[in-house]
CSV table of C-alpha atoms in Angstrom, one decimal:
chain,number,residue,atom,x,y,z
A,1,GLY,CA,-4.9,14.9,-5.3
A,2,GLU,CA,-1.9,14.5,-3.1
A,3,ASP,CA,1.3,13.1,-4.4
A,4,VAL,CA,4.1,10.9,-2.9
A,5,GLU,CA,7.3,10.6,-4.9
A,6,GLN,CA,10.2,8.2,-4.6
A,7,SER,CA,13.2,7.3,-6.7
A,8,LEU,CA,12.8,4.1,-8.6
A,9,PHE,CA,15.9,2.2,-7.8
A,10,LEU,CA,18.8,2.0,-5.2
A,11,SER,CA,21.7,-0.4,-5.3
A,12,VAL,CA,24.1,-0.8,-2.3
A,13,ARG,CA,26.7,-3.3,-1.2
A,14,GLU,CA,26.0,-5.7,1.7
A,15,GLY,CA,27.1,-4.1,5.0
A,16,ASP,CA,26.7,-0.5,3.7
A,17,SER,CA,23.9,1.8,4.8
A,18,SER,CA,20.9,2.4,2.5
A,19,VAL,CA,18.9,5.6,2.4
A,20,ILE,CA,15.6,5.6,0.7
A,21,ASN,CA,14.0,9.0,0.2
A,22,CYS,CA,10.4,10.2,-0.2
A,23,THR,CA,8.7,13.5,-0.8
A,24,TYR,CA,5.1,14.3,-0.4
A,25,THR,CA,2.8,17.2,-1.0
A,26,ASP,CA,0.1,16.9,1.6
A,27,SER,CA,0.6,19.7,4.2
A,28,SER,CA,-1.9,18.1,6.5
A,29,SER,CA,-0.2,14.7,6.7
A,30,THR,CA,-0.6,13.2,10.2
A,31,TYR,CA,1.3,9.9,9.9
A,32,LEU,CA,3.9,8.7,7.4
A,33,TYR,CA,4.7,5.0,6.8
A,34,TRP,CA,7.3,2.8,5.3
A,35,TYR,CA,6.2,-0.6,3.9
A,36,LYS,CA,8.3,-3.3,2.4
A,37,GLN,CA,7.3,-5.7,-0.3
A,38,GLU,CA,9.3,-8.9,-1.0
A,39,PRO,CA,8.7,-10.8,-4.2
A,40,GLY,CA,5.4,-12.6,-4.2
A,41,ALA,CA,4.4,-11.2,-0.8
A,42,GLY,CA,2.1,-8.4,0.4
A,43,LEU,CA,3.1,-5.1,1.8
A,44,GLN,CA,4.7,-5.5,5.3
A,45,LEU,CA,4.6,-2.4,7.6
A,46,LEU,CA,8.1,-1.6,8.7
A,47,THR,CA,7.6,1.5,10.7
A,48,TYR,CA,5.6,4.7,10.9
A,49,ILE,CA,6.1,8.1,12.3
A,50,PHE,CA,3.8,10.8,13.7
A,51,SER,CA,4.1,14.1,11.8
A,52,ASN,CA,5.1,16.0,15.0
A,53,MET,CA,8.2,13.8,15.3
A,54,ASP,CA,11.4,14.3,13.4
A,55,MET,CA,13.1,11.0,14.0
A,56,LYS,CA,12.3,7.4,14.9
A,57,GLN,CA,14.7,4.6,15.4
A,58,ASP,CA,13.9,0.9,15.5
A,59,GLN,CA,16.9,-1.4,15.5
A,60,ARG,CA,18.6,-1.1,12.1
A,61,LEU,CA,15.9,1.3,10.8
A,62,THR,CA,16.0,5.1,11.2
A,63,VAL,CA,13.2,7.3,9.9
A,64,LEU,CA,13.9,11.0,9.5
A,65,LEU,CA,11.1,13.5,8.8
A,66,ASN,CA,11.6,17.1,7.6
A,67,LYS,CA,8.0,18.4,7.8
A,68,LYS,CA,9.0,21.8,6.5
A,69,ASP,CA,10.4,20.3,3.3
A,70,LYS,CA,7.9,17.4,3.3
A,71,HIS,CA,10.7,14.9,3.0
A,72,LEU,CA,10.9,11.5,4.6
A,73,SER,CA,13.8,9.1,4.6
A,74,LEU,CA,14.4,5.5,5.7
A,75,ARG,CA,17.9,4.6,6.6
A,76,ILE,CA,18.8,0.9,6.9
A,77,ALA,CA,22.0,0.3,8.7
A,78,ASP,CA,24.3,-2.7,7.8
A,79,THR,CA,22.1,-3.6,4.8
A,80,GLN,CA,21.8,-7.4,4.2
A,81,THR,CA,20.8,-9.3,1.1
A,82,GLY,CA,17.5,-10.1,2.8
A,83,ASP,CA,16.7,-6.4,2.7
A,84,SER,CA,16.4,-6.5,-1.1
A,85,ALA,CA,12.8,-5.6,-1.8
A,86,ILE,CA,10.5,-2.7,-2.9
A,87,TYR,CA,10.0,-0.1,-0.2
A,88,PHE,CA,6.9,2.1,-0.3
A,89,CYS,CA,6.5,5.4,1.4
A,90,ALA,CA,2.9,6.4,2.4
A,91,GLU,CA,1.2,9.2,4.1
A,92,LYS,CA,-2.1,9.7,5.9
A,93,GLY,CA,-3.9,13.0,5.9
A,94,ASP,CA,-6.0,14.5,8.7
A,95,ALA,CA,-9.3,13.5,7.1
A,96,GLY,CA,-10.3,9.9,6.7
A,97,ASN,CA,-8.2,6.8,6.9
A,98,MET,CA,-6.9,6.5,3.4
A,99,LEU,CA,-3.2,6.1,2.8
A,100,THR,CA,-1.5,7.6,-0.3
A,101,PHE,CA,1.4,5.7,-1.5
A,102,GLY,CA,4.5,6.4,-3.6
A,103,GLY,CA,5.6,4.3,-6.5
A,104,GLY,CA,8.1,2.3,-4.5
A,105,THR,CA,11.9,2.1,-4.5
A,106,ARG,CA,13.5,-1.1,-5.5
A,107,LEU,CA,16.5,-1.8,-3.2
A,108,MET,CA,19.1,-4.2,-4.6
A,109,VAL,CA,21.8,-5.4,-2.2
A,110,LYS,CA,24.9,-6.8,-3.8
A,111,PRO,CA,26.9,-9.4,-1.8
B,1,GLU,CA,-3.7,-14.9,13.8
B,2,ALA,CA,-4.5,-15.4,10.1
B,3,GLY,CA,-3.5,-12.5,7.9
B,4,VAL,CA,-5.4,-10.9,5.0
B,5,THR,CA,-5.9,-13.5,2.3
B,6,GLN,CA,-6.7,-12.8,-1.3
B,7,PHE,CA,-7.9,-15.1,-4.0
B,8,PRO,CA,-6.9,-15.8,-6.8
B,9,SER,CA,-3.2,-15.0,-6.6
B,10,HIS,CA,-3.1,-14.6,-10.4
B,11,SER,CA,-5.8,-14.4,-13.0
B,12,VAL,CA,-5.4,-14.3,-16.7
B,13,ILE,CA,-8.5,-13.3,-18.7
B,14,GLU,CA,-9.3,-12.0,-22.1
B,15,LYS,CA,-10.6,-8.5,-22.7
B,16,GLY,CA,-14.3,-8.4,-22.3
B,17,GLN,CA,-14.5,-11.2,-19.7
B,18,THR,CA,-15.4,-10.9,-16.1
B,19,VAL,CA,-13.2,-11.5,-13.1
B,20,THR,CA,-14.1,-11.5,-9.4
B,21,LEU,CA,-11.4,-11.0,-6.8
B,22,ARG,CA,-11.9,-11.9,-3.2
B,23,CYS,CA,-10.4,-10.6,0.0
B,24,ASP,CA,-10.8,-12.1,3.5
B,25,PRO,CA,-9.7,-9.5,6.0
B,26,ILE,CA,-8.3,-10.2,9.5
B,27,SER,CA,-11.2,-11.3,11.7
B,28,GLY,CA,-12.6,-8.3,13.6
B,29,HIS,CA,-11.2,-5.7,11.3
B,30,ASP,CA,-14.0,-3.4,10.3
B,31,ASN,CA,-12.0,-1.3,7.9
B,32,LEU,CA,-11.3,-2.9,4.5
B,33,TYR,CA,-9.5,-1.3,1.6
B,34,TRP,CA,-8.9,-2.1,-2.0
B,35,TYR,CA,-5.8,-0.7,-3.7
B,36,ARG,CA,-4.3,-1.3,-7.2
B,37,ARG,CA,-0.8,-1.1,-8.6
B,38,VAL,CA,-0.6,-0.8,-12.3
B,39,MET,CA,2.5,-1.3,-14.4
B,40,GLY,CA,5.0,-0.8,-11.5
B,41,LYS,CA,3.5,2.6,-10.7
B,42,GLU,CA,2.2,3.9,-7.4
B,43,ILE,CA,-0.3,1.9,-5.3
B,44,LYS,CA,-3.5,3.7,-5.8
B,45,PHE,CA,-6.5,3.7,-3.5
B,46,LEU,CA,-9.7,2.3,-4.9
B,47,LEU,CA,-12.2,2.2,-2.0
B,48,HIS,CA,-12.7,1.8,1.7
B,49,PHE,CA,-15.4,-0.2,3.5
B,50,VAL,CA,-16.3,0.3,7.1
B,51,LYS,CA,-18.1,-3.0,7.9
B,52,GLU,CA,-20.5,-3.4,5.0
B,53,SER,CA,-20.8,0.3,4.1
B,54,LYS,CA,-18.7,2.0,1.5
B,55,GLN,CA,-17.0,4.9,3.3
B,56,ASP,CA,-15.0,6.2,0.3
B,57,GLU,CA,-15.1,5.0,-3.2
B,58,SER,CA,-13.5,8.0,-4.8
B,59,GLY,CA,-10.7,5.9,-6.3
B,60,MET,CA,-12.9,3.5,-8.3
B,61,PRO,CA,-11.9,4.1,-11.9
B,62,ASN,CA,-15.2,3.6,-13.6
B,63,ASN,CA,-18.5,1.7,-13.4
B,64,ARG,CA,-16.9,-1.5,-14.7
B,65,PHE,CA,-15.7,-2.0,-11.2
B,66,LEU,CA,-18.1,-3.2,-8.5
B,67,ALA,CA,-17.0,-3.9,-4.9
B,68,GLU,CA,-19.2,-5.5,-2.3
B,69,ARG,CA,-18.8,-6.5,1.3
B,70,THR,CA,-22.0,-8.2,2.3
B,71,GLY,CA,-22.3,-8.9,6.0
B,72,GLY,CA,-19.2,-6.9,6.7
B,73,THR,CA,-16.8,-9.8,6.4
B,74,TYR,CA,-15.1,-10.7,3.2
B,75,SER,CA,-15.2,-8.5,0.1
B,76,THR,CA,-15.3,-9.0,-3.6
B,77,LEU,CA,-14.1,-6.8,-6.4
B,78,LYS,CA,-15.7,-7.5,-9.8
B,79,VAL,CA,-14.4,-6.2,-13.0
B,80,GLN,CA,-16.9,-6.5,-15.9
B,81,PRO,CA,-16.1,-6.2,-18.7
B,82,ALA,CA,-12.3,-6.2,-18.2
B,83,GLU,CA,-10.1,-4.0,-20.3
B,84,LEU,CA,-6.4,-4.2,-21.1
B,85,GLU,CA,-5.6,-1.2,-18.8
B,86,ASP,CA,-7.2,-3.1,-15.8
B,87,SER,CA,-4.1,-5.3,-15.7
B,88,GLY,CA,-2.2,-4.9,-12.4
B,89,VAL,CA,-1.9,-6.1,-8.9
B,90,TYR,CA,-5.0,-5.6,-6.7
B,91,PHE,CA,-4.2,-5.4,-3.0
B,92,CYS,CA,-6.6,-5.7,-0.2
B,93,ALA,CA,-5.9,-4.3,3.3
B,94,SER,CA,-7.7,-4.3,6.6
B,95,SER,CA,-7.4,-2.5,9.9
B,96,PRO,CA,-9.3,-2.3,13.1
B,97,LEU,CA,-11.9,0.5,13.6
B,98,ARG,CA,-10.5,3.1,16.0
B,99,LEU,CA,-11.9,6.3,17.3
B,100,GLY,CA,-10.0,9.5,16.8
B,101,SER,CA,-7.3,10.2,14.2
B,102,GLY,CA,-4.5,7.9,15.3
B,103,ALA,CA,-2.2,6.0,13.0
B,104,ASN,CA,-4.2,3.7,10.7
B,105,VAL,CA,-2.0,0.6,10.5
B,106,LEU,CA,-3.1,-1.4,7.5
B,107,THR,CA,-2.3,-5.1,7.1
B,108,PHE,CA,-2.1,-6.0,3.4
B,109,GLY,CA,-2.7,-9.2,1.6
B,110,ALA,CA,-0.3,-10.6,-1.0
B,111,GLY,CA,-2.4,-9.2,-3.8
B,112,SER,CA,-4.2,-10.6,-6.8
B,113,ARG,CA,-2.4,-10.2,-10.1
B,114,LEU,CA,-4.8,-9.6,-13.0
B,115,THR,CA,-3.6,-9.9,-16.5
B,116,VAL,CA,-6.0,-8.9,-19.3
B,117,LEU,CA,-5.0,-10.1,-22.7
């Protein structure tokens, strides 16, 4: 099956930028997603990008996609303590509606 | 608009017992998905309903798991008999049915944590 890989943990200081990386294997990915999970809550969609795009910006969030290397990143500018959460990368192939998720990256923001 | 709701939020059972998890999707969402996250690993797909029909159940681990969506509204996921390795967080998600191959934006519930002792 297809794989999505993420690093487990990232720690940054408040006000710094955070960059969370993700790699995937599905060469037929059509959409890639970033979800955020806060403690005790469900997964909240942050943003998604169509595979023909290489960048998408939404306020403090910037998504970069390198389709050739199958690498996706999420940059959070001016990281706040409220950004502390687990961030999941996911991809959708060209067949069906199923999303394949990575293992999540726990972001810890230190004051 | 009410979100995706799941019940119970946490269930603790002994090995061999039965547990039924329930998911109420967003009203009008024909797509309903079950996912599971075990021991802090990746969130794995279990199955996908379109209305009351099972569209894809390739992720169901074995025949101890039974999912239903009678009437195409809420769904239940029953584990019988439960084993230790079934412990994890079971997420339900829903999305509207769309034609074509656009982005499938899933709305997730908060999950049901299952602990099998």
